[in-house]
Tab-separated table of C-alpha atoms and ligand atoms in Angstrom:
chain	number	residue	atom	x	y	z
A	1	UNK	CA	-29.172	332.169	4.797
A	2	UNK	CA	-31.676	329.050	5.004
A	3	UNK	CA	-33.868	330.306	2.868
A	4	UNK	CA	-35.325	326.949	1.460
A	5	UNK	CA	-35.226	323.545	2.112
A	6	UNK	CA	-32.099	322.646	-0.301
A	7	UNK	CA	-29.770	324.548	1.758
A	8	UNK	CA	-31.116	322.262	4.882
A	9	UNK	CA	-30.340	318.628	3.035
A	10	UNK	CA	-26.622	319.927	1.930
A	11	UNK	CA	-25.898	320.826	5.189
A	12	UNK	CA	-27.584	317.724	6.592
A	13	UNK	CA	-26.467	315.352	3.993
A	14	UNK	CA	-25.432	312.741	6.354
A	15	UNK	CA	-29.299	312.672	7.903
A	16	UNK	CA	-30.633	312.848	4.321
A	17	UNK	CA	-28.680	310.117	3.176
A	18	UNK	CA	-29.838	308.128	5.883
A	19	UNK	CA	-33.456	309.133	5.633
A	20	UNK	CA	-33.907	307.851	2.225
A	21	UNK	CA	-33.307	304.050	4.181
A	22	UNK	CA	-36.073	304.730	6.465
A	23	UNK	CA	-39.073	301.945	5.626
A	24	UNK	CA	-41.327	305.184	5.333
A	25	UNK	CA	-40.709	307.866	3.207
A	26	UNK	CA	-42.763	310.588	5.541
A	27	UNK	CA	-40.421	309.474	8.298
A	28	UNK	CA	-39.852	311.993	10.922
A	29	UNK	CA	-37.519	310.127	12.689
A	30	UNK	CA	-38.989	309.760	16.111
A	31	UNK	CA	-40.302	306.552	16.631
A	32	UNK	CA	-41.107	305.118	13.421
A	33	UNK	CA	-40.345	301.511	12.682
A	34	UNK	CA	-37.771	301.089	10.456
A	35	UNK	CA	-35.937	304.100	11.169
A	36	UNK	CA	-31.648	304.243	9.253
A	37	UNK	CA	-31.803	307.563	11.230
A	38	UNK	CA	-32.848	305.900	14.607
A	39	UNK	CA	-30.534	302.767	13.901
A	40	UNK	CA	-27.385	304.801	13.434
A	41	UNK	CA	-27.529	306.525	16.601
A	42	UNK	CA	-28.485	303.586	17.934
A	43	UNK	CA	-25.203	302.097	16.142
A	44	UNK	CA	-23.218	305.013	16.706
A	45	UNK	CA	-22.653	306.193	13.365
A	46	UNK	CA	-24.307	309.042	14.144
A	47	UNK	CA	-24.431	311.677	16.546
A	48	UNK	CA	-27.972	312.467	18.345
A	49	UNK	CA	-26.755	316.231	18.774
A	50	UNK	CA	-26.641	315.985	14.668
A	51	UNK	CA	-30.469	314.715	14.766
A	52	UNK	CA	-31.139	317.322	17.389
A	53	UNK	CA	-30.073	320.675	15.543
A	54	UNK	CA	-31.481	319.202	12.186
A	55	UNK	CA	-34.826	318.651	13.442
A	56	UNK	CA	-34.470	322.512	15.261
A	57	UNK	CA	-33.570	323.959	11.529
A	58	UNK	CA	-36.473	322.363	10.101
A	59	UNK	CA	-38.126	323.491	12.610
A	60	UNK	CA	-37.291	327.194	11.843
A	61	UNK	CA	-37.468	326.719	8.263
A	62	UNK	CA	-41.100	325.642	8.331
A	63	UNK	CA	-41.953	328.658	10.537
A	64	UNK	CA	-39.878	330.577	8.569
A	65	UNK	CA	-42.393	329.447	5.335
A	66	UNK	CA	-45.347	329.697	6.991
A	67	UNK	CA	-44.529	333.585	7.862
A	68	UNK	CA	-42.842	333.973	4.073
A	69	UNK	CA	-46.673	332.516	2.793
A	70	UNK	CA	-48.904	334.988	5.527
A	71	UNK	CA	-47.660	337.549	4.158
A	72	UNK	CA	-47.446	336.619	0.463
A	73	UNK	CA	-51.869	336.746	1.142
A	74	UNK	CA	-51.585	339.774	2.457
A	75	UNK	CA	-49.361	341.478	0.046
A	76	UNK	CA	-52.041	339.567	-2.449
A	77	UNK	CA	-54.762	340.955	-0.751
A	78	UNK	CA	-53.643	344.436	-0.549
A	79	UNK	CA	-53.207	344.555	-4.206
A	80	UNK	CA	-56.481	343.245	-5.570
A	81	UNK	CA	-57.981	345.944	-2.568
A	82	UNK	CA	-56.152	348.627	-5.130
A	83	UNK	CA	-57.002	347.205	-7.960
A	84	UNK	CA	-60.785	347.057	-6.929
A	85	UNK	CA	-60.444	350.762	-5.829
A	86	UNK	CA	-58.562	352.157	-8.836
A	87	UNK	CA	-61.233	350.404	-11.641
A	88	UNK	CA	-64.054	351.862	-9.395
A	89	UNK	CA	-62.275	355.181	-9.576
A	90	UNK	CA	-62.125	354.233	-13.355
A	91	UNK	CA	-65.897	353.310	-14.223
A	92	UNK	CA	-66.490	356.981	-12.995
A	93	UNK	CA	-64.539	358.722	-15.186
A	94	UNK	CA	-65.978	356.464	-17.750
A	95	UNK	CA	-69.371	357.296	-17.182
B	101	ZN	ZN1	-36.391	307.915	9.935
């Protein structure tokens, strides 16, 4: 279901939005001068929950990418181990 980082910013369009007003663009919204996200809360326009369970899902998301690119280099590795095997299996029947 959140299987990349577009589905995150349409369900967190709101925080998005607001992000792009932060002075920095790497902004993570914590305590970063200059914050839109910081200021609405601050302002009321929006909810900290919101801020809360947007920074869990991009939480999980990056996990969830980090596990999706371990095993990419392994599935990587595990060919080119074949590969390897089947052209030495190859050169001997060549010989
Ligand atoms: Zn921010």
């Amino acid at each position: 279901m959140w299987a990349d980082g577009g589905s995150l910013s349409s369900v967190f369009e709101d925080i998005e939005q607001l992000a792009h007003e932060c002075r920095f663009r790497d902004c993570t919204h914590h305590s970063e001068p200059g914050c839109a996200v910081k200021t609405a809360i601050q302002q009321g326009s929006l909810e900290v929950v919101r801020l809360q369970s947007y920074r869990k899902l991009e939480k999980e998301l990056r996990h969830l990418a980090a596990r999706q690119e371990d095993r990419t280099r392994l599935e990587e590795r595990a060919k080119w181990k074949k590969v390897s095997q089947w052209s030495r299996k190859n050169q001997k029947y060549n010989q």
